[in-house]
Each structure stands twice: as structure tokens, then as C-alpha cells.
XYZ file of C-alpha atoms in Angstrom:
290
model
C 11.369 -9.273 -1.221
C 11.517 -10.379 2.401
C 13.507 -7.248 3.257
C 10.968 -5.103 1.388
C 8.075 -6.721 3.289
C 9.875 -6.109 6.570
C 10.488 -2.445 5.693
C 6.857 -1.893 4.660
C 5.761 -3.281 8.035
C 8.372 -1.060 9.698
C 6.962 1.909 7.808
C 3.528 1.028 9.203
C 5.031 0.965 12.688
C 6.593 4.398 12.093
C 3.331 5.841 10.740
C 1.405 4.549 13.758
C 4.012 6.056 16.104
C 4.162 9.366 14.207
C 0.362 9.690 14.350
C 0.699 10.443 18.069
C 2.576 13.630 17.145
C 1.220 14.690 13.731
C -1.896 14.767 11.551
C -2.170 12.365 8.625
C -1.567 15.239 6.177
C 1.770 16.051 7.800
C 2.912 12.414 7.701
C 1.964 12.154 4.006
C 3.824 15.407 3.273
C 7.071 14.361 4.923
C 6.873 10.824 3.565
C 6.613 12.303 0.064
C 9.335 14.889 0.665
C 11.887 12.362 1.913
C 11.007 9.962 -0.911
C 11.258 12.627 -3.616
C 14.648 13.847 -2.358
C 16.046 10.315 -2.121
C 14.820 9.354 -5.597
C 16.078 12.591 -7.138
C 19.530 11.909 -5.649
C 19.505 8.290 -6.879
C 18.401 9.387 -10.363
C 21.163 12.004 -10.517
C 23.756 9.471 -9.319
C 22.706 6.954 -11.988
C 22.614 9.575 -14.729
C 18.873 9.133 -15.309
C 16.235 11.747 -16.065
C 13.025 12.770 -14.310
C 11.615 14.422 -17.420
C 8.460 12.666 -18.622
C 6.473 12.668 -21.841
C 3.246 11.511 -20.111
C 2.562 14.020 -17.281
C -1.200 13.407 -17.403
C -0.729 9.689 -16.693
C 1.491 10.516 -13.712
C -1.138 12.960 -12.442
C -3.945 10.376 -12.399
C -1.669 7.691 -10.945
C -0.562 10.076 -8.196
C -4.133 11.186 -7.505
C -5.399 7.664 -6.826
C -2.163 6.536 -5.157
C -1.928 9.495 -2.777
C -5.633 9.223 -1.895
C -5.065 5.560 -1.034
C -1.961 6.464 0.960
C -3.812 9.125 2.993
C -6.586 6.678 3.844
C -4.115 3.955 4.748
C -2.065 6.241 6.995
C -5.283 7.363 8.693
C -6.280 3.739 9.284
C -2.790 2.860 10.558
C -3.109 5.521 13.233
C -6.481 4.242 14.457
C -6.504 0.450 13.951
C -4.338 -2.426 15.167
C -1.231 -2.451 12.979
C -1.792 -5.890 11.407
C -5.453 -5.088 10.698
C -4.626 -1.904 8.790
C -1.834 -3.648 6.866
C -4.091 -6.568 5.906
C -6.905 -4.331 4.636
C -4.427 -2.578 2.332
C -3.262 -5.974 1.026
C -6.819 -6.482 -0.253
C -5.690 -4.690 -3.441
C -5.105 -8.040 -5.205
C -8.647 -9.130 -4.393
C -10.045 -5.791 -5.590
C -8.198 -6.228 -8.888
C -9.780 -9.659 -9.289
C -13.172 -8.031 -8.686
C -12.377 -5.402 -11.336
C -11.549 -8.200 -13.795
C -14.850 -9.918 -13.080
C -16.734 -6.648 -13.455
C -15.017 -5.974 -16.777
C -15.879 -9.441 -18.035
C -19.544 -8.911 -17.151
C -19.659 -5.477 -18.835
C -18.052 -6.909 -21.971
C -20.688 -9.628 -22.090
C -18.434 -12.525 -21.158
C -20.384 -15.753 -21.362
C -18.048 -17.651 -19.052
C -16.760 -16.301 -15.766
C -13.852 -17.923 -13.942
C -15.416 -19.617 -10.937
C -12.030 -19.790 -9.199
C -11.663 -16.013 -9.427
C -15.165 -15.567 -8.013
C -14.247 -17.898 -5.137
C -11.060 -15.901 -4.460
C -13.045 -12.649 -4.282
C -15.652 -14.152 -1.947
C -12.877 -15.615 0.226
C -11.228 -12.197 0.482
C -14.404 -10.422 1.544
C -15.167 -13.183 4.045
C -11.767 -12.382 5.553
C -12.688 -8.693 5.690
C -15.917 -9.538 7.523
C -14.001 -11.562 10.114
C -11.429 -8.788 10.597
C -13.974 -5.976 10.911
C -16.189 -7.874 13.325
C -13.736 -7.394 16.235
C -13.102 -3.757 15.225
C -16.861 -3.154 15.121
C -17.044 -4.200 18.755
C -14.340 -1.607 19.490
C -16.363 1.109 17.676
C -13.699 1.314 14.971
C -15.829 0.287 12.023
C -15.353 3.640 10.260
C -11.576 3.323 10.404
C -11.824 -0.235 9.095
C -13.918 0.891 6.136
C -11.390 3.639 5.365
C -8.617 1.023 5.399
C -10.657 -1.213 3.094
C -11.224 1.678 0.680
C -7.475 2.361 0.675
C -6.955 -1.161 -0.667
C -9.465 -0.553 -3.463
C -7.763 2.691 -4.500
C -4.392 0.912 -4.296
C -5.675 -1.545 -6.891
C -6.655 1.365 -9.144
C -3.224 2.927 -8.697
C -1.563 -0.398 -9.527
C -3.434 -0.622 -12.825
C -2.216 2.883 -13.656
C 1.363 1.914 -12.752
C 1.056 -0.989 -15.185
C -0.075 1.440 -17.905
C 2.895 3.718 -17.152
C 5.251 0.757 -17.432
C 3.824 -0.083 -20.842
C 4.348 3.561 -21.834
C 8.070 3.108 -21.115
C 8.282 4.983 -17.816
C 10.964 3.575 -15.468
C 9.952 2.645 -11.939
C 12.079 5.331 -10.252
C 10.306 8.063 -12.263
C 6.872 6.682 -11.385
C 7.731 6.566 -7.683
C 9.285 10.053 -7.825
C 6.119 11.675 -9.178
C 4.034 9.681 -6.725
C 6.192 11.101 -3.915
C 5.823 14.571 -5.406
C 2.067 14.079 -5.410
C 2.238 13.235 -1.704
C 4.141 16.455 -1.026
C 1.528 18.497 -2.901
C -1.497 16.795 -1.328
C 0.012 16.951 2.149
C 0.860 20.641 1.801
C -2.657 21.508 0.595
C -4.266 19.511 3.407
C -2.007 21.174 5.971
C -3.523 24.539 4.989
C -6.746 23.190 6.508
C -5.493 20.994 9.365
C -2.598 23.250 10.346
C 0.789 22.050 11.530
C 1.879 20.405 14.750
C 4.862 21.489 16.848
C 7.986 19.478 16.149
C 9.877 17.429 18.692
C 13.055 15.434 18.212
C 11.250 12.111 18.640
C 8.313 13.058 16.427
C 10.510 14.396 13.642
C 12.600 11.229 13.836
C 9.468 9.150 13.208
C 8.634 11.298 10.155
C 12.084 10.758 8.637
C 11.868 7.037 9.410
C 8.536 6.816 7.540
C 10.038 8.322 4.381
C 13.296 6.361 4.469
C 11.714 2.967 5.198
C 9.001 3.451 2.548
C 11.458 4.524 -0.158
C 13.949 1.737 0.588
C 11.122 -0.809 0.625
C 9.909 0.336 -2.804
C 13.425 0.153 -4.243
C 13.996 -3.338 -2.813
C 10.650 -4.544 -4.115
C 11.454 -3.154 -7.562
C 14.756 -5.027 -7.498
C 13.027 -8.229 -6.392
C 10.530 -8.143 -9.240
C 13.281 -7.297 -11.726
C 15.362 -10.362 -10.783
C 12.986 -12.899 -9.239
C 9.855 -14.831 -10.170
C 6.680 -12.715 -9.904
C 4.541 -15.371 -8.190
C 7.261 -16.113 -5.619
C 7.598 -12.400 -4.898
C 3.836 -11.975 -4.644
C 3.788 -14.780 -2.061
C 6.716 -13.440 -0.052
C 5.335 -9.913 0.151
C 2.510 -11.203 2.372
C 5.163 -11.659 5.061
C 4.522 -7.957 5.653
C 1.326 -8.955 7.461
C 3.291 -11.358 9.690
C 5.866 -8.683 10.537
C 3.094 -6.153 11.254
C 1.303 -8.692 13.453
C 4.468 -9.240 15.513
C 5.087 -5.491 15.795
C 1.511 -4.907 16.943
C 1.533 -7.634 19.587
C 5.009 -6.890 20.955
C 5.015 -3.078 20.845
C 1.374 -1.962 20.957
C -0.258 -4.830 22.866
C -2.746 -5.300 20.019
C -5.371 -7.925 20.905
C -5.097 -11.346 19.275
C -8.495 -12.840 18.386
C -9.168 -15.984 16.407
C -11.532 -14.078 14.098
C -8.895 -11.498 13.184
C -6.238 -14.169 12.566
C -8.657 -16.263 10.481
C -9.621 -13.171 8.493
C -5.975 -12.365 7.755
C -5.350 -15.930 6.558
C -8.387 -15.802 4.270
C -7.258 -12.508 2.721
C -3.730 -13.849 2.183
C -5.086 -17.003 0.518
C -7.496 -14.955 -1.605
C -4.742 -12.541 -2.653
C -2.380 -15.361 -3.609
C -5.107 -17.152 -5.555
C -6.112 -13.965 -7.382
C -2.480 -13.196 -8.237
C -1.912 -16.733 -9.525
C -5.070 -16.711 -11.660
C -4.245 -13.290 -13.140
C -0.720 -14.473 -13.945
C -2.052 -17.536 -15.767
C -4.535 -15.416 -17.694
C -1.954 -12.841 -18.807
C 1.610 -14.061 -18.082
C 3.196 -11.579 -20.472
C 1.882 -8.562 -18.591
C 2.429 -9.695 -15.022
C 4.292 -7.094 -13.009
C 4.711 -6.223 -9.376
C 1.858 -5.429 -7.035
C 2.826 -2.619 -4.748
C 1.619 -2.619 -1.168
C 2.447 0.957 -0.317
C 0.575 2.040 -3.478
């Protein structure tokens, strides 16, 4: 899980670097292409199958997941690395909010006050993080990053449904990658393509390889380890991204941003713990890279 968190942060670094050479659509396209080719090769090597009996479920999962990915990649190119990573990690808090909303709609007489506190803590962290970005006239990019976390939560719920339908993780990730190829190609018809350079193309390949390896490692971690321990360790991705941003991009370090990150981490851990206690039999992994 630690290796997966490190690779997800590394992927963020590669996306931020590649954004100097390419549009978001191009990065999404090549990330999906590399991922699809790697997963197809792994599936063939293991003797598995990519044929699915639930194509409609894969379509809706890919639609929300790829939309979240596009927004996140856009935010990564415009915001400090740790800020963009942290906003995407809000997915656990969004899921807690969805649970509360569902309980209200179903007429629940008792709402979990701890879950409400976790949600409020998470959004307090968002307010602290976006306050510095507002002063840098980057509020729009921050809101896009926040929305990517919400769509990531939606995609996670759909991944859970696919798992219950018997779809293996590698097949889910393959069709998600294929969705990225399709969405990126369609968007490139509008945005056009950028000229390739050796350095720029290297960043594109690094995005796809690091993202795919991170997803495979995270899948392995959740298959062999304890879900709550893994959920805690995956927040190391924010720490790795913070170090990358400070050392390589000279990202500013403000007490408000750091406090906001800590609040979101605490809120995400609390929400994950409370969800696990409420439904231990259905607890599965929470993906960060949707």
C-alpha cells in the first residue's frame, strides 16, 4: 500500500510535468492507452478474459471515473501538487455525505453524529486549502479538483457494484482505461494535438505506467491486508505529493494549507472507519486514481 501511495503521488508529478507539453485530453488518452495495453498483456499472461456480461455497468463506471480523472488531471496541472492530490482524496468524505443524504431521503430517524462531524471536518479542511488558492486566483481550479473527488466517490460506488456482480478488478480497470482512451480521443478532436518531444512523450508513458502499477499494487494490498490499515496508509500519497511539490516545484507551504490537509485526512479516516463498522461485510478498497 505504501508503494501504491508513492506511485500515485509519482503519477501526479508526471501529470503536472506532462501538462507543460500536452493538453489534459492528450494526457488522459495516453494514460488510458498505456493502462489498457498493460492490463491486456497481464490478462493474457494469466489466462484471464476481458469479456464481460455487464457492459452497461462498465460504461457508467467509466463515464464517471473518466470525468473525475479529466478534472483531476486538469487540477494537477494548475494547482500545487499536494493541494490537487488532497482534494481528490475527499472522495471518502463525499461518500459519507452520500450516506447521510440517503438516510435522510429514506426517512431515517437517527443520523450518525460522528459521520456528520467527519463530513463537516472534511469541508472545513477544503475551506482552509482553498483560501490560499483563492488569493492566487486559482479558485476555479480548486473547485474542479473538489468536484473530481465527488465524482471519484460515485465511481467507487459503481466499482463496488461491479465487484458484487463478479467482475474481477483487472477487468474493471481495463474498461476504465479503455474509457479514458475513448474520451481522450474525442476531446482531442476539439483541442487538437500537441507536437511530441522526447521528454514530453517520456512523461506521458510515465503517467500510464505509474498509474497502472499503483492500481495493481493497491489491489494486491486490499486482497491480502486489512482494509482499515490500507485506507490509513494510502493517505501517505498526500505526504509524498507534498514533498514532491516542495522539493521539485517550490510549492508554497502555508499553515492553512497544511491544517486543511490534516483535517481532510482525519475526516477521510473517520468516514472510512465508520462505514466499515456499519457494513463490515461489504468493505472494499477506495481508489484514489478513480
